[in-house]
Coordinates of N, CA, C and O and ligand atoms in Angstrom, one line a residue:
X191 N 113.0 30.2 40.2 CA 112.5 31.1 41.2 C 113.6 32.2 41.4 O 114.8 31.9 41.7
X192 N 113.2 33.4 41.4 CA 114.1 34.5 41.8 C 113.6 35.1 43.1 O 112.5 35.8 43.1
X193 N 114.3 34.9 44.1 CA 113.8 35.3 45.5 C 114.8 36.2 46.2 O 116.0 36.1 46.0
X194 N 114.3 37.1 47.0 CA 115.1 37.9 47.9 C 114.7 37.6 49.3 O 113.5 37.5 49.6
X195 N 115.6 37.4 50.2 CA 115.3 37.2 51.7 C 115.7 38.5 52.4 O 116.8 39.0 52.3
X196 N 114.8 38.9 53.2 CA 115.0 40.1 54.1 C 114.7 39.7 55.5 O 113.8 39.0 55.8
X197 N 115.5 40.3 56.4 CA 115.2 40.1 57.8 C 116.2 40.8 58.7 O 117.4 40.9 58.2
X198 N 116.0 41.1 59.9 CA 117.0 41.7 60.8 C 118.1 40.7 61.0 O 117.9 39.5 60.9
X199 N 119.3 41.2 61.3 CA 120.4 40.3 61.6 C 120.0 39.4 62.8 O 119.3 39.9 63.7
X200 N 120.2 38.1 62.7 CA 119.8 37.2 63.7 C 118.5 36.5 63.6 O 118.0 35.7 64.4
X201 N 117.8 36.9 62.4 CA 116.4 36.3 62.2 C 116.6 34.8 61.7 O 115.6 34.2 61.5
X202 N 117.8 34.4 61.3 CA 118.0 33.1 60.8 C 118.0 33.0 59.3 O 117.8 32.0 58.7
X203 N 118.1 34.2 58.7 CA 118.0 34.4 57.2 C 119.0 33.5 56.5 O 118.7 32.8 55.6
X204 N 120.3 33.5 57.0 CA 121.4 32.8 56.3 C 121.1 31.3 56.4 O 121.3 30.6 55.4
X205 N 120.7 30.8 57.5 CA 120.4 29.4 57.7 C 119.2 29.0 56.8 O 119.3 28.0 56.1
X206 N 118.2 29.8 56.8 CA 117.0 29.5 55.9 C 117.4 29.5 54.4 O 117.0 28.7 53.6
X207 N 118.3 30.5 54.1 CA 118.7 30.7 52.7 C 119.4 29.4 52.2 O 119.1 28.9 51.1
X208 N 120.3 28.9 53.1 CA 121.0 27.7 52.7 C 120.1 26.5 52.4 O 120.2 25.8 51.4
X209 N 119.1 26.3 53.3 CA 118.2 25.2 53.2 C 117.3 25.4 52.0 O 117.1 24.5 51.2
X210 N 116.7 26.6 51.9 CA 115.8 26.9 50.8 C 116.4 26.7 49.4 O 115.8 26.3 48.5
X211 N 117.7 27.2 49.4 CA 118.4 27.1 48.1 C 118.5 25.6 47.6 O 118.3 25.3 46.5
X212 N 118.8 24.7 48.6 CA 118.8 23.3 48.3 C 117.5 22.8 47.9 O 117.3 22.1 46.8
X213 N 116.4 23.1 48.7 CA 115.1 22.6 48.4 C 114.5 23.1 47.0 O 113.8 22.4 46.3
X214 N 114.9 24.4 46.7 CA 114.4 25.0 45.5 C 115.3 24.8 44.3 O 114.9 25.1 43.1
X215 N 116.5 24.3 44.5 CA 117.4 24.1 43.4 C 117.9 25.4 42.7 O 118.1 25.4 41.5
X216 N 118.1 26.5 43.5 CA 118.7 27.7 43.0 C 119.9 28.1 43.9 O 119.9 27.8 45.1
X217 N 120.9 28.8 43.3 CA 122.0 29.2 44.1 C 121.7 30.2 45.2 O 120.9 31.1 45.0
X218 N 122.4 30.0 46.3 CA 122.3 30.9 47.4 C 123.4 32.0 47.3 O 124.5 31.7 47.3
X219 N 122.9 33.2 47.1 CA 123.9 34.3 46.9 C 123.8 35.3 48.1 O 122.8 36.0 48.3
X220 N 124.8 35.2 49.0 CA 124.9 36.0 50.2 C 125.9 37.1 50.0 O 127.1 36.8 49.9
X221 N 125.5 38.4 50.0 CA 126.5 39.5 49.9 C 127.4 39.5 51.1 O 128.6 39.8 50.9
X222 N 126.9 39.2 52.3 CA 127.7 39.1 53.5 C 128.8 38.1 53.3 O 130.0 38.4 53.6
X223 N 128.5 36.9 52.8 CA 129.5 35.8 52.5 C 130.5 36.3 51.5 O 131.7 36.0 51.6
X224 N 130.0 36.9 50.4 CA 130.9 37.4 49.4 C 131.9 38.4 49.9 O 133.1 38.3 49.7
X225 N 131.4 39.3 50.7 CA 132.3 40.3 51.4 C 133.3 39.6 52.3 O 134.5 39.9 52.3
X226 N 132.8 38.7 53.1 CA 133.8 38.0 54.0 C 134.8 37.2 53.3 O 136.0 37.2 53.7
X227 N 134.5 36.6 52.1 CA 135.5 35.9 51.3 C 136.5 36.9 50.8 O 137.7 36.6 50.8
X228 N 136.1 38.1 50.3 CA 137.0 39.1 49.9 C 138.0 39.6 51.0 O 139.1 39.8 50.8
X229 N 137.4 39.7 52.2 CA 138.2 40.2 53.4 C 139.2 39.1 53.7 O 140.4 39.4 53.9
X230 N 138.8 37.8 53.7 CA 139.8 36.7 54.0 C 140.9 36.7 53.0 O 142.0 36.5 53.3
X231 N 140.5 36.9 51.7 CA 141.5 36.8 50.6 C 142.3 38.1 50.5 O 143.2 38.2 49.6
X232 N 142.0 39.1 51.3 CA 142.6 40.4 51.2 C 142.7 41.0 49.8 O 143.7 41.5 49.4
X233 N 141.6 40.9 49.1 CA 141.5 41.5 47.8 C 141.3 43.0 48.0 O 141.0 43.5 49.1
X234 N 141.5 43.9 47.0 CA 141.3 45.3 47.1 C 139.8 45.6 47.6 O 139.6 46.4 48.5
X235 N 138.9 44.8 47.1 CA 137.5 45.0 47.5 C 137.3 44.7 49.0 O 136.7 45.4 49.7
X236 N 138.0 43.6 49.4 CA 137.9 43.2 50.8 C 138.5 44.2 51.7 O 138.0 44.5 52.8
X237 N 139.7 44.8 51.2 CA 140.3 45.8 52.1 C 139.4 47.0 52.3 O 139.3 47.7 53.3
X238 N 138.6 47.4 51.2 CA 137.7 48.5 51.3 C 136.5 48.2 52.1 O 136.0 49.0 52.9
X239 N 136.0 46.9 52.0 CA 134.7 46.5 52.7 C 134.9 46.3 54.2 O 134.0 46.5 55.0
X240 N 136.1 46.0 54.6 CA 136.4 45.5 55.9 C 135.9 46.4 57.0 O 135.2 46.0 58.0
X241 N 136.2 47.7 56.9 CA 135.8 48.6 58.0 C 134.3 48.7 58.1 O 133.8 49.0 59.2
X242 N 133.6 48.5 57.0 CA 132.1 48.6 57.2 C 131.6 47.4 57.9 O 130.7 47.4 58.7
X243 N 132.1 46.2 57.5 CA 131.7 45.0 58.2 C 132.0 45.0 59.7 O 131.2 44.6 60.5
X244 N 133.2 45.6 60.0 CA 133.6 45.6 61.4 C 132.7 46.5 62.2 O 132.6 46.3 63.4
X245 N 132.1 47.5 61.6 CA 131.3 48.4 62.4 C 129.8 48.2 62.2 O 129.0 48.8 62.9
X246 N 129.4 47.3 61.2 CA 128.0 47.1 61.0 C 127.4 48.1 60.1 O 126.1 48.1 59.9
X247 N 128.2 48.9 59.5 CA 127.6 49.9 58.5 C 127.5 49.2 57.2 O 128.1 48.1 56.9
X248 N 126.8 49.8 56.2 CA 126.6 49.2 54.9 C 127.8 49.6 54.0 O 128.3 50.7 54.1
X249 N 128.3 48.6 53.3 CA 129.4 48.9 52.3 C 128.8 49.8 51.2 O 127.6 49.6 50.9
X250 N 129.5 50.8 50.8 CA 128.9 51.7 49.8 C 128.4 51.0 48.5 O 128.9 50.0 48.1
X251 N 127.3 51.6 48.0 CA 126.6 51.0 46.9 C 127.5 50.7 45.7 O 127.3 49.7 45.0
X252 N 128.5 51.6 45.4 CA 129.3 51.4 44.1 C 130.1 50.1 44.3 O 130.4 49.4 43.3
X253 N 130.5 49.8 45.5 CA 131.2 48.5 45.7 C 130.3 47.3 45.6 O 130.6 46.3 44.9
X254 N 129.2 47.4 46.4 CA 128.3 46.3 46.5 C 127.6 46.0 45.1 O 127.6 44.8 44.8
X255 N 127.2 47.0 44.4 CA 126.4 46.7 43.2 C 127.3 46.0 42.1 O 126.8 45.1 41.5
X256 N 128.6 46.4 42.0 CA 129.4 45.8 41.0 C 129.6 44.3 41.4 O 129.6 43.4 40.5
X257 N 129.8 44.0 42.7 CA 130.0 42.6 43.1 C 128.7 41.8 42.8 O 128.9 40.7 42.3
X258 N 127.6 42.4 43.0 CA 126.3 41.6 42.8 C 126.1 41.4 41.3 O 125.7 40.3 40.9
X259 N 126.3 42.5 40.5 CA 126.1 42.3 39.1 C 127.0 41.2 38.5 O 126.5 40.4 37.7
X260 N 128.2 41.2 39.0 CA 129.1 40.1 38.5 C 128.6 38.7 38.9 O 128.7 37.8 38.1
X261 N 128.2 38.6 40.1 CA 127.7 37.3 40.6 C 126.4 36.9 39.8 O 126.3 35.7 39.5
X262 N 125.5 37.8 39.6 CA 124.3 37.5 38.9 C 124.5 37.1 37.4 O 123.7 36.5 36.8
X263 N 125.6 37.6 36.9 CA 125.9 37.3 35.5 C 126.5 35.9 35.3 O 126.6 35.4 34.2
X264 N 126.8 35.2 36.4 CA 127.3 33.8 36.3 C 126.2 32.9 35.8 O 125.1 33.1 36.2
X265 N 126.6 31.8 35.1 CA 125.6 31.0 34.4 C 124.6 30.3 35.4 O 123.4 30.1 35.1
X266 N 125.1 30.0 36.6 CA 124.2 29.2 37.6 C 123.1 30.1 38.1 O 122.1 29.6 38.6
X267 N 123.2 31.4 37.9 CA 122.1 32.3 38.4 C 121.1 32.7 37.3 O 120.2 33.5 37.6
X268 N 121.3 32.1 36.1 CA 120.5 32.6 35.0 C 119.0 32.2 35.2 O 118.1 33.0 34.8
X269 N 118.8 31.0 35.8 CA 117.4 30.6 35.8 C 116.8 30.7 37.2 O 115.7 30.2 37.5
X270 N 117.5 31.4 38.1 CA 116.9 31.6 39.4 C 118.0 31.8 40.5 O 119.2 31.4 40.2
X271 N 117.7 32.3 41.6 CA 118.6 32.6 42.7 C 117.9 32.9 43.9 O 116.7 33.3 43.9
X272 N 118.6 32.9 45.0 CA 118.1 33.3 46.3 C 119.0 34.3 46.9 O 120.2 33.9 47.2
X273 N 118.7 35.5 46.8 CA 119.6 36.6 47.3 C 119.4 36.8 48.8 O 118.2 37.0 49.3
X274 N 120.5 36.7 49.5 CA 120.4 36.8 51.0 C 121.3 38.0 51.4 O 122.5 38.0 51.3
X275 N 120.6 39.1 51.8 CA 121.4 40.3 52.2 C 121.5 41.4 51.2 O 122.2 42.4 51.4
X276 N 120.9 41.2 50.1 CA 120.8 42.2 49.0 C 119.5 42.0 48.3 O 119.1 40.9 48.0
X277 N 118.8 43.1 48.0 CA 119.1 44.5 48.4 C 118.9 44.8 49.9 O 118.1 44.1 50.5
X278 N 119.5 45.8 50.3 CA 119.4 46.2 51.7 C 119.0 47.6 51.9 O 118.8 48.1 53.0
X279 N 118.8 48.3 50.7 CA 118.3 49.7 50.7 C 117.4 49.8 49.5 O 117.5 49.0 48.5
X280 N 116.6 50.9 49.5 CA 115.7 51.1 48.3 C 116.5 51.4 47.0 O 116.2 50.8 46.0
X281 N 117.6 52.2 47.1 CA 118.4 52.3 45.9 C 119.0 51.0 45.4 O 119.0 50.8 44.2
X282 N 119.4 50.1 46.3 CA 119.9 48.8 45.8 C 118.7 48.0 45.2 O 119.0 47.3 44.2
X283 N 117.5 48.1 45.7 CA 116.4 47.4 45.1 C 116.1 47.9 43.6 O 115.8 47.2 42.7
X284 N 116.3 49.3 43.5 CA 116.1 49.8 42.1 C 117.2 49.3 41.2 O 116.9 49.0 40.0
X285 N 118.4 49.2 41.7 CA 119.5 48.7 40.9 C 119.2 47.3 40.5 O 119.4 46.9 39.3
X286 N 118.7 46.5 41.4 CA 118.4 45.1 41.1 C 117.4 45.0 40.0 O 117.5 44.2 39.1
X287 N 116.3 45.8 40.1 CA 115.2 45.8 39.2 C 115.8 46.1 37.8 O 115.4 45.6 36.8
X288 N 116.8 47.1 37.7 CA 117.4 47.4 36.4 C 118.1 46.3 35.8 O 118.0 46.0 34.7
X289 N 119.0 45.6 36.7 CA 119.8 44.5 36.2 C 118.8 43.4 35.7 O 119.0 42.8 34.6
X290 N 117.8 43.0 36.5 CA 116.9 42.0 36.1 C 116.1 42.4 34.8 O 115.9 41.6 33.9
X291 N 115.6 43.6 34.8 CA 114.8 44.1 33.7 C 115.6 44.0 32.4 O 115.1 43.6 31.3
X292 N 116.9 44.3 32.4 CA 117.8 44.2 31.2 C 117.9 42.8 30.7 O 118.1 42.6 29.6
X293 N 117.8 41.9 31.7 CA 117.8 40.4 31.3 C 116.4 39.9 31.0 O 116.3 38.7 30.8
X294 N 115.4 40.7 31.0 CA 114.1 40.3 30.7 C 113.4 39.5 31.8 O 112.5 38.7 31.5
X295 N 113.8 39.7 33.0 CA 113.1 38.9 34.1 C 112.9 39.8 35.3 O 113.1 41.0 35.3
X296 N 112.3 39.3 36.4 CA 111.9 40.0 37.5 C 111.9 39.1 38.7 O 111.9 37.9 38.6
X297 N 111.8 39.7 39.9 CA 111.7 38.9 41.1 C 110.3 38.2 41.2 O 109.3 38.8 40.8
X298 N 110.3 37.0 41.7 CA 109.1 36.3 42.0 C 108.5 36.6 43.3 O 107.3 36.7 43.5
X299 N 109.4 36.7 44.3 CA 108.9 37.0 45.7 C 110.0 37.5 46.6 O 111.2 37.3 46.3
X300 N 109.6 38.2 47.6 CA 110.5 38.7 48.7 C 110.0 38.0 50.0 O 108.8 38.2 50.3
X301 N 110.9 37.3 50.6 CA 110.5 36.7 51.9 C 111.1 37.5 53.0 O 112.3 37.7 53.1
X302 N 110.2 37.9 53.9 CA 110.6 38.6 55.1 C 110.6 37.6 56.3 O 109.6 37.0 56.6
X303 N 111.8 37.4 56.9 CA 111.9 36.6 58.1 C 111.7 37.5 59.3 O 112.6 38.3 59.6
X304 N 110.6 37.4 60.0 CA 110.3 38.4 61.1 C 110.5 37.7 62.4 O 110.1 36.6 62.7
X305 N 111.2 38.5 63.3 CA 111.5 38.0 64.7 C 111.7 39.2 65.6 O 112.3 40.2 65.2
X306 N 111.1 39.1 66.8 CA 111.3 40.3 67.7 C 112.7 40.5 68.1 O 113.5 39.5 68.1
X307 N 113.0 41.7 68.5 CA 114.4 42.1 68.9 C 115.0 41.1 69.9 O 116.2 40.8 69.8
X308 N 114.3 40.7 70.9 CA 114.9 39.9 72.0 C 115.3 38.6 71.4 O 116.4 38.0 71.9
X309 N 114.6 38.1 70.4 CA 115.0 36.8 69.8 C 116.3 36.9 69.0 O 117.2 36.1 69.1
X310 N 116.3 38.0 68.2 CA 117.5 38.2 67.3 C 118.8 38.4 68.1 O 119.8 37.9 67.8
X311 N 118.6 39.2 69.2 CA 119.8 39.5 70.0 C 120.3 38.3 70.7 O 121.5 38.0 70.7
X312 N 119.4 37.4 71.2 CA 119.8 36.2 71.8 C 120.5 35.3 70.8 O 121.5 34.6 71.1
X313 N 120.0 35.2 69.6 CA 120.6 34.3 68.6 C 122.0 34.8 68.2 O 122.9 34.0 68.0
X314 N 122.1 36.1 68.0 CA 123.4 36.6 67.6 C 124.5 36.4 68.6 O 125.6 36.1 68.3
X315 N 124.1 36.5 69.9 CA 125.1 36.3 70.9 C 125.6 34.9 71.0 O 126.7 34.6 71.5
X316 N 124.8 34.0 70.4 CA 125.2 32.6 70.4 C 126.1 32.3 69.2 O 126.8 31.2 69.1
X317 N 126.2 33.2 68.2 CA 126.7 32.8 66.9 C 128.2 33.0 66.8 O 128.9 32.2 66.2
X318 N 128.7 34.1 67.4 CA 130.2 34.2 67.5 C 130.9 34.7 66.3 O 132.1 34.5 66.2
X319 N 130.2 35.4 65.4 CA 131.0 36.0 64.2 C 131.7 37.2 64.7 O 131.2 37.8 65.7
X320 N 132.8 37.7 64.1 CA 133.5 38.8 64.6 C 132.7 40.1 64.7 O 132.9 41.0 65.5
X321 N 131.6 40.2 63.8 CA 130.8 41.4 63.9 C 129.6 41.2 64.8 O 128.6 41.8 64.7
X322 N 129.7 40.2 65.7 CA 128.6 39.9 66.6 C 128.8 40.4 68.0 O 128.3 39.9 69.0
X323 N 129.6 41.5 68.2 CA 129.8 42.1 69.5 C 128.6 43.0 69.8 O 127.9 43.4 68.8
X324 N 128.4 43.3 71.1 CA 127.2 44.0 71.4 C 127.0 45.3 70.7 O 125.9 45.6 70.2
X325 N 128.0 46.2 70.6 CA 127.9 47.5 69.9 C 127.6 47.3 68.5 O 126.8 48.0 67.9
X326 N 128.3 46.4 67.8 CA 128.1 46.2 66.4 C 126.7 45.6 66.1 O 126.0 46.0 65.2
X327 N 126.3 44.7 66.9 CA 124.9 44.2 66.8 C 123.9 45.3 66.9 O 123.0 45.4 66.0
X328 N 124.1 46.1 67.9 CA 123.1 47.2 68.1 C 123.1 48.1 66.8 O 122.0 48.6 66.4
X329 N 124.3 48.4 66.3 CA 124.4 49.2 65.1 C 123.7 48.6 63.9 O 123.0 49.2 63.1
X330 N 123.9 47.3 63.8 CA 123.3 46.6 62.6 C 121.8 46.6 62.7 O 121.1 46.7 61.7
X331 N 121.3 46.5 63.9 CA 119.8 46.5 64.1 C 119.3 47.9 63.7 O 118.3 48.1 63.1
X332 N 120.1 48.9 64.1 CA 119.7 50.3 63.8 C 119.7 50.5 62.3 O 118.8 51.1 61.7
X333 N 120.8 50.1 61.6 CA 120.9 50.2 60.2 C 119.7 49.5 59.5 O 119.1 50.0 58.5
X334 N 119.4 48.3 60.0 CA 118.3 47.5 59.4 C 117.0 48.3 59.5 O 116.3 48.5 58.5
X335 N 116.7 48.9 60.7 CA 115.4 49.6 60.8 C 115.4 50.9 59.9 O 114.4 51.2 59.3
X336 N 116.5 51.5 59.8 CA 116.6 52.8 59.1 C 116.6 52.6 57.6 O 115.9 53.3 56.9
X337 N 117.4 51.7 57.1 CA 117.7 51.6 55.7 C 117.0 50.4 55.0 O 116.6 50.5 53.8
X338 N 116.9 49.3 55.7 CA 116.4 48.1 55.1 C 114.9 47.9 55.3 O 114.2 47.5 54.3
X339 N 114.4 48.2 56.5 CA 112.9 48.0 56.7 C 112.0 48.7 55.7 O 111.0 48.2 55.3
X340 N 112.4 49.9 55.2 CA 111.6 50.6 54.1 C 111.4 49.7 52.9 O 110.5 49.9 52.1
X341 N 112.2 48.7 52.7 CA 112.1 47.8 51.5 C 110.8 47.0 51.6 O 110.3 46.5 50.6
X342 N 110.3 46.8 52.8 CA 109.1 46.0 53.0 C 107.9 46.6 52.3 O 107.1 46.0 51.6
X343 N 107.8 48.0 52.4 CA 106.8 48.7 51.7 C 107.0 48.7 50.2 O 106.1 48.6 49.4
X344 N 108.3 48.9 49.9 CA 108.7 48.9 48.4 C 108.3 47.6 47.7 O 107.9 47.7 46.6
X345 N 108.4 46.5 48.4 CA 108.1 45.2 47.8 C 106.7 44.7 48.2 O 106.4 43.5 48.0
X346 N 105.8 45.5 48.7 CA 104.5 45.1 49.2 C 103.8 44.1 48.3 O 103.2 43.1 48.8
X347 N 103.9 44.3 47.0 CA 103.1 43.5 46.1 C 103.6 42.1 46.0 O 102.8 41.2 45.7
X348 N 104.8 41.8 46.3 CA 105.3 40.4 46.2 C 105.9 39.9 47.6 O 106.7 39.0 47.6
X349 N 105.5 40.6 48.6 CA 106.1 40.3 50.0 C 105.4 39.1 50.6 O 104.2 39.1 50.7
X350 N 106.2 38.3 51.2 CA 105.7 37.1 52.0 C 106.3 37.2 53.3 O 107.6 37.0 53.4
X351 N 105.6 37.4 54.4 CA 106.2 37.5 55.7 C 106.1 36.1 56.4 O 105.0 35.5 56.5
X352 N 107.3 35.7 56.9 CA 107.4 34.4 57.5 C 107.7 34.6 59.0 O 108.7 35.3 59.3
X353 N 107.0 34.0 59.9 CA 107.3 34.0 61.3 C 108.6 33.2 61.5 O 108.6 32.0 61.3
X354 N 109.7 33.9 61.9 CA 111.0 33.2 62.0 C 111.3 32.7 63.4 O 112.4 32.2 63.7
X355 N 110.3 32.7 64.3 CA 110.5 32.2 65.6 C 110.1 30.7 65.6 O 109.0 30.4 65.2
X356 N 111.0 29.8 66.1 CA 110.7 28.4 66.1 C 111.9 27.6 65.5 O 112.8 28.2 65.1
X357 N 111.7 26.3 65.5 CA 112.8 25.4 65.0 C 113.0 25.7 63.5 O 112.0 26.0 62.8
X358 N 114.3 25.5 63.1 CA 114.7 25.8 61.7 C 113.7 25.1 60.7 O 113.2 25.7 59.7
X359 N 113.4 23.8 60.9 CA 112.6 23.0 60.0 C 111.2 23.6 59.8 O 110.6 23.6 58.7
X360 N 110.6 24.1 61.0 CA 109.3 24.6 60.9 C 109.3 25.9 60.1 O 108.3 26.2 59.4
X361 N 110.3 26.7 60.3 CA 110.4 28.0 59.6 C 110.5 27.8 58.1 O 109.8 28.4 57.3
X362 N 111.3 26.8 57.8 CA 111.5 26.4 56.3 C 110.1 26.0 55.7 O 109.8 26.5 54.7
X363 N 109.4 25.2 56.5 CA 108.1 24.7 55.9 C 107.1 25.9 55.8 O 106.4 26.0 54.8
X364 N 107.1 26.8 56.7 CA 106.3 28.0 56.6 C 106.6 28.8 55.3 O 105.8 29.2 54.6
X365 N 107.9 28.9 55.1 CA 108.4 29.7 53.9 C 108.0 29.0 52.6 O 107.4 29.6 51.7
X366 N 108.1 27.6 52.6 CA 107.8 26.9 51.4 C 106.3 26.9 51.1 O 105.8 27.0 50.0
X367 N 105.5 26.8 52.2 CA 104.0 26.8 52.1 C 103.6 28.2 51.5 O 102.8 28.3 50.7
X368 N 104.2 29.2 52.1 CA 103.9 30.6 51.6 C 104.2 30.8 50.2 O 103.4 31.3 49.4
X369 N 105.3 30.2 49.7 CA 105.7 30.3 48.3 C 104.7 29.6 47.4 O 104.4 30.1 46.3
X370 N 104.3 28.4 47.9 CA 103.3 27.6 47.0 C 102.0 28.4 46.9 O 101.5 28.5 45.8
X371 N 101.6 29.0 48.0 CA 100.3 29.8 48.0 C 100.5 30.9 47.0 O 99.6 31.2 46.2
X372 N 101.6 31.6 47.1 CA 101.9 32.8 46.2 C 101.8 32.4 44.7 O 101.2 33.0 43.9
X373 N 102.5 31.2 44.4 CA 102.5 30.7 43.1 C 101.1 30.3 42.6 O 100.8 30.6 41.4
X374 N 100.4 29.7 43.5 CA 99.0 29.3 43.1 C 98.2 30.5 42.8 O 97.5 30.5 41.8
X375 N 98.3 31.6 43.6 CA 97.6 32.8 43.4 C 98.0 33.5 42.1 O 97.2 34.1 41.4
X376 N 99.3 33.4 41.8 CA 99.8 34.0 40.6 C 99.4 33.3 39.3 O 99.5 33.7 38.2
X377 N 98.8 32.0 39.5 CA 98.2 31.3 38.5 C 99.2 30.3 37.8 O 99.0 30.0 36.7
Ligands
LIG155 P1 125.3 39.8 56.6 O1 126.2 38.6 56.4 O2 124.2 39.8 55.6 O3 124.8 40.0 58.0 O4 126.2 41.0 56.2 C1 127.4 41.3 57.0 C2 127.9 42.7 56.6 O5 128.2 42.8 55.2 C3 126.9 43.9 56.8 O6 126.8 44.3 58.2 C4 127.4 44.9 55.9 O7 128.5 45.6 56.4 C5 127.9 44.1 54.7 N1 126.8 43.9 53.7 C6 126.2 42.7 53.3 N2 125.3 42.9 52.4 C7 125.3 44.3 52.1 C8 124.6 45.1 51.2 N3 123.6 44.6 50.4 N4 124.9 46.4 51.1 C9 125.9 46.9 51.9 N5 126.6 46.2 52.8 C10 126.3 44.9 52.9

């Protein structure tokens, strides 16, 4: 399975990605986690990415794409993956299609985790990551609406919207049920 997870910050995307990756037996690839690792290790990429993470802006595509290409080229991602946080813009989605097309494959589905603003803001203020301050949260929500939400129309043909409000296990079951339906319909 080649899947992409989309959702506003605080929709529980990362939590669901970790659980779904285990249930589906495919690696969980989170660009946010990859950037945070680079920042912690103080690599050149981390030094460049840091100011964007700190303000909630998107890291420029030339940095992000190289990192994702490298990760997708690793053997564990050959037969499937769950991308969490990438693509986040329509140009990134085109880039992904090019990478996959060159390898003779394509995405199976895009899962949207949908949750109202008041739910995501409440969840984020519980989480305590350094980029979870009020200003940065507000900016990340703005960036999501402006740059990432247009991906939902871009992926309309393979989009599966999951209600992300409720206990983690219930949301996981909704996602897995939706994926089974999608596969059944695809034949
Ligand atoms: P996340 O862990 O997905 O919430 O991402 C944390 C931060 O990493 C974001 O606010 C961005 O600064 C950066 N980031 C993660 N994924 C991407 C991406 N696909 N493109 C650009 N920046 C990203």
